[in-house]
XYZ file of C-alpha atoms in Angstrom:
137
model
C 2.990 4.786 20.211
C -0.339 6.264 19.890
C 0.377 9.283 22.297
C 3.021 10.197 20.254
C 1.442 9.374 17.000
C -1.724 11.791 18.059
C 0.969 14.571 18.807
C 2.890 14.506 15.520
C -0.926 14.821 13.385
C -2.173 17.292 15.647
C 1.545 19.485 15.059
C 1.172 18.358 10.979
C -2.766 19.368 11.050
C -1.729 22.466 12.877
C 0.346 23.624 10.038
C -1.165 22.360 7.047
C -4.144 24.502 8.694
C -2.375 27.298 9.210
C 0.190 28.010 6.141
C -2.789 25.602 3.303
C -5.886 26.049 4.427
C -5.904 22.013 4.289
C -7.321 19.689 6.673
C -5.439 16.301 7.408
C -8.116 14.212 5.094
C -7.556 16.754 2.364
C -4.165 16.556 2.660
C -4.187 12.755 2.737
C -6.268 12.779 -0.752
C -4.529 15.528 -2.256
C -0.847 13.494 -1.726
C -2.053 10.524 -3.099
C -3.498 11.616 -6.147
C -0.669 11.036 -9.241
C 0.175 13.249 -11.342
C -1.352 11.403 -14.076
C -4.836 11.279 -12.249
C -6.767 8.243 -10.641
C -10.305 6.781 -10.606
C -12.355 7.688 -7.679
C -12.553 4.308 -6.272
C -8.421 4.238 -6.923
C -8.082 7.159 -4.699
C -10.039 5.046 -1.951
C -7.299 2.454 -1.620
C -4.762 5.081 -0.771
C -6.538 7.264 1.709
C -7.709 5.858 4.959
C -11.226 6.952 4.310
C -14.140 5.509 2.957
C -16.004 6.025 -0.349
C -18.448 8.625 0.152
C -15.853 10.728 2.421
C -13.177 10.644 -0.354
C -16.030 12.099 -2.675
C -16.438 14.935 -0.625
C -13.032 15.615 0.248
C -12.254 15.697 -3.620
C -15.497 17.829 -4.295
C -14.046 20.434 -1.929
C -10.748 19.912 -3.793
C -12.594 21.018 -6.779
C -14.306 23.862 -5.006
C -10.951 25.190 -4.113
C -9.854 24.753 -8.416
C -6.939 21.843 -7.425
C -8.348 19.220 -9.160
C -10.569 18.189 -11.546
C -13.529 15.693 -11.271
C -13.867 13.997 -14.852
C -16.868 12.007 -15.582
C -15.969 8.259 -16.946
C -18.225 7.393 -20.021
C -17.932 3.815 -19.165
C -19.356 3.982 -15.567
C -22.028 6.492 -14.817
C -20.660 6.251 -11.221
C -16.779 6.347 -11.954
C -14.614 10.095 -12.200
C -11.016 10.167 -12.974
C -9.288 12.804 -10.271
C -6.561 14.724 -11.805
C -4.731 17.704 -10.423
C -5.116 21.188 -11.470
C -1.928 23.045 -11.838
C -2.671 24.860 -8.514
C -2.883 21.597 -7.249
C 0.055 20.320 -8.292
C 2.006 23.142 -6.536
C -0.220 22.375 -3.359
C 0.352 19.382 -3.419
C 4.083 19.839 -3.647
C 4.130 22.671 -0.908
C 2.160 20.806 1.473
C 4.350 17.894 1.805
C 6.960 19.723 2.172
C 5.337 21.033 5.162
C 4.157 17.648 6.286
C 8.344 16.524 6.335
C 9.003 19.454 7.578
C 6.954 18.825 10.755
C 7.617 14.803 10.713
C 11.497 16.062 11.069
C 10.787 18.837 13.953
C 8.673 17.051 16.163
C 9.675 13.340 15.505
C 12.894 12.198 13.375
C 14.826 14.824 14.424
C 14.886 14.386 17.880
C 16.528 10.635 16.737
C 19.968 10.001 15.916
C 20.748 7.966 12.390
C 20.932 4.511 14.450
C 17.977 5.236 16.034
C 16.014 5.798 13.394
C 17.357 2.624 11.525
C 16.490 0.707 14.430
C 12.620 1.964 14.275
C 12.636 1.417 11.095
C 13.942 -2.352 11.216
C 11.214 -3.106 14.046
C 8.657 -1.388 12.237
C 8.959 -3.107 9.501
C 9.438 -6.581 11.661
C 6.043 -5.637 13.453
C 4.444 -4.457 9.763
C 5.285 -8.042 8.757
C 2.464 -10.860 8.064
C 4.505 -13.746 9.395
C 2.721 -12.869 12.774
C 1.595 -16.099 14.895
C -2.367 -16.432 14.058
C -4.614 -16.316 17.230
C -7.005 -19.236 17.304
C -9.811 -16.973 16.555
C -8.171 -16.465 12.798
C -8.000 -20.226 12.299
């Protein structure tokens, strides 16, 4: 599962490269930013990265004008992310490229009942009705 997990990001991060100038972590922030914006420590939740690396990725966001870092009066620490209208259409285009490649390199090569059937076990496996080790006890 990993093999083949590794070889559908490095085919996604190939192409979000090459036709957005976006690297998977900017990708993974910019998609999971709403359209009606989100607090910084929101954003965090949705993005497998931590804190100070979803700061950055979102400064560099800015850099590039698709979104918005807006200071919260409230918490001297806090920003509400929003996307700029460039960023919107980004956003948009680039997961249309990420399905794009998830459908070329992965789903594609499944039939219907295939895919249903990953999808039932994966969900069975995502499951927390899991037997507990002794060392979770």
């Amino acid at each position: 599962m990993m093999e083949i997990h590794n070889a559908v990001l490095r085919d996604i991060e190939s192409e979000l490269a090459k036709r957005h100038r976006l690297s998977l972590s900017e990708f993974d922030t910019l998609v999971n930013i709403p359209l009606e914006g989100t607090r910084l420590r929101e954003l965090k939740n949705h993005v497998v990265l931590t804190q100070s690396a979803v700061s950055r990725v979102c400064d560099r966001l800015a850099q590039r004008g698709l979104v918005t870092r807006l200071p919260l009066a409230e918490d001297a620490r806090g920003a509400v992310i929003q996307l700029t209208d460039a960023g919107r259409k980004l956003q948009c285009s680039a997961a249309r490229t990420n399905a794009e490649v998830v459908e070329r390199v992965f789903a594609g090569r499944l039939s219907r009942a295939q895919l249903e059937s990953l999808r039932d076990i994966l969900l069975r496996l995502g499951t927390d009705d899991r037997p507990r080790s002794s060392d979770e006890d």
